[in-house]
PDB file of C-alpha atoms and ligand atoms in Angstrom:
ATOM      1  CA  MET A  26      -0.113  -0.049   0.054  1.00 95.00           C
ATOM      2  CA  ILE A  27       1.690   3.325  -1.048  1.00 98.00           C
ATOM      3  CA  THR A  28       0.647   6.212   1.326  1.00 98.00           C
ATOM      4  CA  ALA A  29       1.720   9.612  -0.197  1.00 98.00           C
ATOM      5  CA  VAL A  30       1.674  13.065   1.685  1.00 98.00           C
ATOM      6  CA  PHE A  31       1.078  16.181  -0.102  1.00 98.00           C
ATOM      7  CA  PRO A  32       1.990  18.827   1.909  1.00 98.00           C
ATOM      8  CA  GLY A  33       1.626  22.946   1.938  1.00 97.00           C
ATOM      9  CA  SER A  34       1.040  25.564   3.476  1.00 96.00           C
ATOM     10  CA  PHE A  35      -2.620  26.487   1.642  1.00 98.00           C
ATOM     11  CA  ASP A  36      -3.263  30.019   2.376  1.00 97.00           C
ATOM     12  CA  PRO A  37      -5.792  29.445   1.045  1.00 98.00           C
ATOM     13  CA  VAL A  38      -6.232  25.875  -0.379  1.00 98.00           C
ATOM     14  CA  THR A  39      -6.481  26.976  -4.428  1.00 98.00           C
ATOM     15  CA  ARG A  40      -8.881  25.584  -7.340  1.00 98.00           C
ATOM     16  CA  GLY A  41      -4.685  24.364  -9.022  1.00 98.00           C
ATOM     17  CA  HIS A  42      -3.921  22.610  -5.087  1.00 98.00           C
ATOM     18  CA  LEU A  43      -7.210  21.100  -5.608  1.00 98.00           C
ATOM     19  CA  ASP A  44      -6.681  19.540  -8.861  1.00 98.00           C
ATOM     20  CA  MET A  45      -3.260  18.667  -7.675  1.00 98.00           C
ATOM     21  CA  ILE A  46      -4.811  16.566  -4.713  1.00 98.00           C
ATOM     22  CA  GLN A  47      -7.409  14.990  -7.174  1.00 98.00           C
ATOM     23  CA  ARG A  48      -4.388  14.027  -9.812  1.00 98.00           C
ATOM     24  CA  ALA A  49      -2.135  12.619  -6.940  1.00 98.00           C
ATOM     25  CA  SER A  50      -5.483  10.698  -5.193  1.00 98.00           C
ATOM     26  CA  ARG A  51      -5.536   8.501  -8.677  1.00 98.00           C
ATOM     27  CA  LEU A  52      -1.462   7.657  -8.387  1.00 98.00           C
ATOM     28  CA  VAL A  53      -1.548   6.068  -4.560  1.00 98.00           C
ATOM     29  CA  ASP A  54      -3.401   4.195  -1.962  1.00 98.00           C
ATOM     30  CA  ARG A  55      -4.009   6.901   0.667  1.00 98.00           C
ATOM     31  CA  LEU A  56      -2.617  10.407   0.213  1.00 98.00           C
ATOM     32  CA  ILE A  57      -2.815  12.641   3.259  1.00 98.00           C
ATOM     33  CA  VAL A  58      -2.780  16.612   2.359  1.00 98.00           C
ATOM     34  CA  ALA A  59      -0.498  18.033   5.298  1.00 98.00           C
ATOM     35  CA  VAL A  60      -1.128  21.869   6.473  1.00 98.00           C
ATOM     36  CA  MET A  61       2.385  22.348   7.586  1.00 96.00           C
ATOM     37  CA  VAL A  62       3.861  25.866   8.941  1.00 89.00           C
ATOM     38  CA  ASN A  63       5.826  27.782   6.731  1.00 81.00           C
ATOM     39  CA  THR A  64       7.939  29.467   8.246  1.00 82.00           C
ATOM     40  CA  SER A  65       9.095  31.661   5.690  1.00 83.00           C
ATOM     41  CA  LYS A  66       5.409  32.909   5.451  1.00 77.00           C
ATOM     42  CA  GLN A  67       3.146  35.229   7.485  1.00 87.00           C
ATOM     43  CA  PRO A  68       0.165  33.311   7.464  1.00 94.00           C
ATOM     44  CA  LEU A  69      -3.775  34.585   6.985  1.00 96.00           C
ATOM     45  CA  PHE A  70      -5.604  31.686   7.812  1.00 97.00           C
ATOM     46  CA  SER A  71      -5.569  29.541  11.307  1.00 95.00           C
ATOM     47  CA  MET A  72      -4.302  25.967  10.902  1.00 96.00           C
ATOM     48  CA  ALA A  73      -7.908  24.620  11.979  1.00 96.00           C
ATOM     49  CA  ASP A  74      -9.085  27.155   9.058  1.00 97.00           C
ATOM     50  CA  LYS A  75      -6.570  25.628   6.603  1.00 98.00           C
ATOM     51  CA  VAL A  76      -7.973  21.959   7.340  1.00 98.00           C
ATOM     52  CA  ALA A  77     -11.750  22.677   7.609  1.00 98.00           C
ATOM     53  CA  MET A  78     -11.458  24.495   4.507  1.00 98.00           C
ATOM     54  CA  ILE A  79      -9.468  21.486   2.783  1.00 98.00           C
ATOM     55  CA  SER A  80     -11.939  18.884   4.007  1.00 98.00           C
ATOM     56  CA  ALA A  81     -14.844  20.334   3.143  1.00 98.00           C
ATOM     57  CA  GLU A  82     -13.835  20.375  -0.521  1.00 98.00           C
ATOM     58  CA  VAL A  83     -11.891  16.866  -0.748  1.00 98.00           C
ATOM     59  CA  GLN A  84     -15.447  15.307   0.713  1.00 98.00           C
ATOM     60  CA  ASP A  85     -15.552  13.225  -2.187  1.00 97.00           C
ATOM     61  CA  LEU A  86     -12.433  11.995  -2.874  1.00 98.00           C
ATOM     62  CA  PRO A  87     -12.295   8.797  -0.398  1.00 98.00           C
ATOM     63  CA  ASN A  88      -8.304   8.059  -0.234  1.00 98.00           C
ATOM     64  CA  VAL A  89      -7.461  11.294   0.617  1.00 98.00           C
ATOM     65  CA  GLU A  90      -7.814  12.606   3.990  1.00 98.00           C
ATOM     66  CA  VAL A  91      -6.295  15.811   5.748  1.00 98.00           C
ATOM     67  CA  GLN A  92      -4.163  16.752   8.757  1.00 98.00           C
ATOM     68  CA  ALA A  93      -2.151  19.683  10.744  1.00 97.00           C
ATOM     69  CA  ALA A  94       0.677  18.646  10.401  1.00 97.00           C
ATOM     70  CA  THR A  95       4.528  20.677  12.817  1.00 94.00           C
ATOM     71  CA  GLY A  96       8.319  20.050  12.116  1.00 95.00           C
ATOM     72  CA  LEU A  97       9.816  18.531   9.640  1.00 96.00           C
ATOM     73  CA  THR A  98       7.650  16.717   6.762  1.00 97.00           C
ATOM     74  CA  VAL A  99       9.825  14.307   6.931  1.00 98.00           C
ATOM     75  CA  ASP A 100       9.295  13.275  10.487  1.00 98.00           C
ATOM     76  CA  PHE A 101       5.512  13.579   9.592  1.00 98.00           C
ATOM     77  CA  MET A 102       5.712  11.209   7.215  1.00 98.00           C
ATOM     78  CA  ALA A 103       7.648   8.491   8.738  1.00 98.00           C
ATOM     79  CA  LYS A 104       4.809   8.319  12.021  1.00 97.00           C
ATOM     80  CA  MET A 105       2.374   8.073   8.564  1.00 98.00           C
ATOM     81  CA  HIS A 106       3.888   5.209   7.331  1.00 98.00           C
ATOM     82  CA  ALA A 107       4.516   7.071   3.814  1.00 98.00           C
ATOM     83  CA  THR A 108       6.852   6.708   1.340  1.00 98.00           C
ATOM     84  CA  VAL A 109       5.679   9.557  -1.479  1.00 98.00           C
ATOM     85  CA  LEU A 110       6.189  13.025  -1.296  1.00 98.00           C
ATOM     86  CA  VAL A 111       3.989  15.239  -3.680  1.00 98.00           C
ATOM     87  CA  ARG A 112       4.650  18.320  -5.027  1.00 98.00           C
ATOM     88  CA  GLY A 113       3.144  20.728  -7.353  1.00 97.00           C
ATOM     89  CA  LEU A 114       5.600  22.342 -10.244  1.00 98.00           C
ATOM     90  CA  ARG A 115       4.270  25.673 -11.756  1.00 97.00           C
ATOM     91  CA  ASN A 116       7.110  27.166 -13.094  1.00 96.00           C
ATOM     92  CA  GLU A 117      10.816  27.236 -13.617  1.00 95.00           C
ATOM     93  CA  GLN A 118      11.030  29.196  -9.986  1.00 94.00           C
ATOM     94  CA  ASP A 119       9.335  26.421  -8.583  1.00 95.00           C
ATOM     95  CA  PHE A 120      11.280  24.058 -10.131  1.00 97.00           C
ATOM     96  CA  GLY A 121      14.855  25.331  -8.776  1.00 97.00           C
ATOM     97  CA  TYR A 122      12.814  25.448  -5.396  1.00 96.00           C
ATOM     98  CA  GLU A 123      10.717  21.953  -5.303  1.00 97.00           C
ATOM     99  CA  ARG A 124      14.199  20.959  -6.681  1.00 97.00           C
ATOM    100  CA  ASP A 125      16.297  22.002  -3.400  1.00 98.00           C
ATOM    101  CA  ILE A 126      13.732  21.014  -1.025  1.00 97.00           C
ATOM    102  CA  ALA A 127      13.692  17.234  -2.567  1.00 98.00           C
ATOM    103  CA  TRP A 128      17.542  16.671  -2.181  1.00 98.00           C
ATOM    104  CA  MET A 129      17.112  18.179   1.398  1.00 98.00           C
ATOM    105  CA  ASN A 130      14.295  15.975   2.134  1.00 98.00           C
ATOM    106  CA  LYS A 131      15.697  12.564   0.112  1.00 98.00           C
ATOM    107  CA  SER A 132      19.410  13.408   2.415  1.00 98.00           C
ATOM    108  CA  LEU A 133      17.267  13.456   5.455  1.00 98.00           C
ATOM    109  CA  ASN A 134      15.872  10.209   5.263  1.00 98.00           C
ATOM    110  CA  ASP A 135      16.299   7.877   2.064  1.00 97.00           C
ATOM    111  CA  GLN A 136      13.193   6.029   1.912  1.00 96.00           C
ATOM    112  CA  ILE A 137      10.835   9.093   0.739  1.00 97.00           C
ATOM    113  CA  GLU A 138      10.536   9.896  -3.022  1.00 98.00           C
ATOM    114  CA  THR A 139       9.553  13.029  -4.328  1.00 98.00           C
ATOM    115  CA  ILE A 140       7.219  13.131  -7.316  1.00 98.00           C
ATOM    116  CA  CYS A 141       6.185  16.299  -8.743  1.00 98.00           C
ATOM    117  CA  LEU A 142       2.780  17.077 -10.903  1.00 98.00           C
ATOM    118  CA  ILE A 143       3.228  19.335 -13.728  1.00 98.00           C
ATOM    119  CA  ALA A 144       0.696  22.440 -12.802  1.00 97.00           C
ATOM    120  CA  ARG A 145      -1.862  22.750 -16.020  1.00 96.00           C
ATOM    121  CA  PRO A 146      -3.318  25.347 -17.148  1.00 94.00           C
ATOM    122  CA  PRO A 147      -4.934  27.586 -15.841  1.00 94.00           C
ATOM    123  CA  TYR A 148      -4.211  26.631 -12.284  1.00 95.00           C
ATOM    124  CA  ALA A 149      -0.048  27.463 -13.006  1.00 95.00           C
ATOM    125  CA  TYR A 150      -0.891  30.840 -13.165  1.00 95.00           C
ATOM    126  CA  PHE A 151      -1.778  31.402  -9.729  1.00 94.00           C
ATOM    127  CA  SER A 152      -0.570  31.446  -6.361  1.00 96.00           C
ATOM    128  CA  SER A 153      -2.477  31.844  -3.016  1.00 97.00           C
ATOM    129  CA  SER A 154      -0.144  35.119  -2.217  1.00 95.00           C
ATOM    130  CA  LEU A 155      -1.040  36.358  -5.353  1.00 97.00           C
ATOM    131  CA  ILE A 156      -5.036  35.887  -4.589  1.00 97.00           C
ATOM    132  CA  LYS A 157      -4.891  37.033  -1.146  1.00 97.00           C
ATOM    133  CA  GLU A 158      -2.954  40.335  -2.796  1.00 96.00           C
ATOM    134  CA  VAL A 159      -5.608  40.739  -5.093  1.00 97.00           C
ATOM    135  CA  ALA A 160      -8.662  39.948  -3.024  1.00 97.00           C
ATOM    136  CA  LYS A 161      -7.280  42.444  -0.829  1.00 95.00           C
ATOM    137  CA  MET A 162      -8.027  45.202  -3.710  1.00 94.00           C
ATOM    138  CA  GLY A 163     -11.351  43.772  -4.181  1.00 92.00           C
ATOM    139  CA  ALA A 164     -11.005  41.058  -7.189  1.00 95.00           C
ATOM    140  CA  ASP A 165     -12.825  38.541  -7.079  1.00 95.00           C
ATOM    141  CA  VAL A 166     -11.033  35.581  -6.900  1.00 97.00           C
ATOM    142  CA  SER A 167     -13.784  32.789  -7.102  1.00 95.00           C
ATOM    143  CA  LYS A 168     -12.549  31.764 -10.515  1.00 96.00           C
ATOM    144  CA  TYR A 169      -8.927  30.229  -8.292  1.00 98.00           C
ATOM    145  CA  VAL A 170     -10.254  28.786  -5.367  1.00 98.00           C
ATOM    146  CA  PRO A 171     -14.051  27.195  -4.066  1.00 98.00           C
ATOM    147  CA  ASP A 172     -16.541  29.827  -3.595  1.00 97.00           C
ATOM    148  CA  ALA A 173     -16.819  29.219   0.708  1.00 97.00           C
ATOM    149  CA  VAL A 174     -12.656  29.911   0.162  1.00 98.00           C
ATOM    150  CA  ALA A 175     -13.871  33.597  -1.462  1.00 97.00           C
ATOM    151  CA  GLN A 176     -15.757  34.201   1.077  1.00 96.00           C
ATOM    152  CA  LEU A 177     -13.797  33.367   4.443  1.00 96.00           C
ATOM    153  CA  LEU A 178     -10.978  35.027   2.323  1.00 97.00           C
ATOM    154  CA  GLN A 179     -13.007  38.194   2.674  1.00 95.00           C
ATOM    155  CA  THR A 180     -13.903  37.236   6.421  1.00 95.00           C
ATOM    156  CA  ARG A 181     -10.335  37.142   7.256  1.00 95.00           C
ATOM    157  CA  LEU A 182      -9.025  40.052   5.191  1.00 95.00           C
ATOM    158  CA  ARG A 183     -11.630  42.614   6.492  1.00 93.00           C
ATOM    159  CA  GLU A 184     -10.647  41.105  10.061  1.00 92.00           C
ATOM    160  CA  ARG A 185      -6.792  42.194   9.493  1.00 88.00           C
ATOM    161  CA  ALA A 186      -7.639  45.344   8.389  1.00 86.00           C
ATOM    162  CA  ASN A 187      -9.975  45.855  11.428  1.00 85.00           C
ATOM    163  CA  GLU A 188      -7.395  45.007  13.568  1.00 79.00           C
TER     164      GLU A 188
HETATM  165  P1  ADP B  13       4.240  25.968   0.265  1.00 96.43           P
HETATM  166  O1  ADP B  13       4.005  27.160   0.939  1.00 96.43           O
HETATM  167  O2  ADP B  13       4.918  25.080   0.841  1.00 96.43           O
HETATM  168  O3  ADP B  13       4.628  25.676  -0.969  1.00 96.43           O
HETATM  169  P2  ADP B  13       1.996  25.946  -0.980  1.00 96.43           P
HETATM  170  O4  ADP B  13       0.655  25.906  -0.389  1.00 96.43           O
HETATM  171  O5  ADP B  13       2.340  27.259  -1.416  1.00 96.43           O
HETATM  172  O6  ADP B  13       2.796  26.092  -0.124  1.00 96.43           O
HETATM  173  O7  ADP B  13       2.371  24.945  -2.298  1.00 96.43           O
HETATM  174  C1  ADP B  13       1.840  24.101  -1.823  1.00 96.43           C
HETATM  175  C2  ADP B  13       1.999  23.334  -3.377  1.00 96.43           C
HETATM  176  O8  ADP B  13       1.453  23.583  -4.524  1.00 96.43           O
HETATM  177  C3  ADP B  13       3.596  23.196  -3.993  1.00 96.43           C
HETATM  178  O9  ADP B  13       3.718  22.137  -4.572  1.00 96.43           O
HETATM  179  C4  ADP B  13       3.108  23.845  -4.901  1.00 96.43           C
HETATM  180  O10 ADP B  13       4.252  24.338  -5.675  1.00 96.43           O
HETATM  181  C5  ADP B  13       1.861  23.789  -5.342  1.00 96.43           C
HETATM  182  N1  ADP B  13       0.631  24.702  -5.553  1.00 96.43           N
HETATM  183  C6  ADP B  13       0.510  25.831  -5.398  1.00 96.43           C
HETATM  184  N2  ADP B  13      -0.059  26.266  -6.327  1.00 96.43           N
HETATM  185  C7  ADP B  13      -0.303  25.413  -7.505  1.00 96.43           C
HETATM  186  C8  ADP B  13      -1.266  25.539  -7.934  1.00 96.43           C
HETATM  187  N3  ADP B  13      -1.857  27.060  -8.579  1.00 96.43           N
HETATM  188  N4  ADP B  13      -1.331  24.765  -9.005  1.00 96.43           N
HETATM  189  C9  ADP B  13      -0.992  23.684  -8.618  1.00 96.43           C
HETATM  190  N5  ADP B  13       0.138  23.626  -7.915  1.00 96.43           N
HETATM  191  C10 ADP B  13       0.367  24.374  -6.727  1.00 96.43           C
END
């Protein structure tokens, strides 16, 4: 049985992430979407928000589950008996970044293989950060994120503006 982990900060989950999750779920027996803390990014959403948002969107995928995780991805994977780490590649910049992480993870735990799925248009054109940026300026982002996520995004941005 192959267990894979798709780790990310998902701040928030986008239609691009969900396309990756659906595609990856067809390749493995069990897929765990791991909501991780990216120490170089300041999150807008709490871990609980993120887990709830993703869980609602993957309900129809029986072999997918969502978990919050802290610490090293490879340590979380060992705990879950997962051997495949899934990441998405949108462009050349992603490639450089993902290659370095994959090399590091391989050297931390040789049992783990990273597989990268190539993002497809139109998903390859956007990121969570860009979506938050345009949403802040009042753009309708329902093309890029599920409707429930777009709504919560408005709420969190309003709260942030009032802080
Ligand atoms: P991280 O902070 O770990 O990079 P992200 O949530 O930004 O977390 O991304 C998680 C994974 O999803 C990464 O491999 C990233 O390349 C991929 N990804 C991000 N946005 C998209 C998208 N629009 N389409 C496909 N894959 C994406």
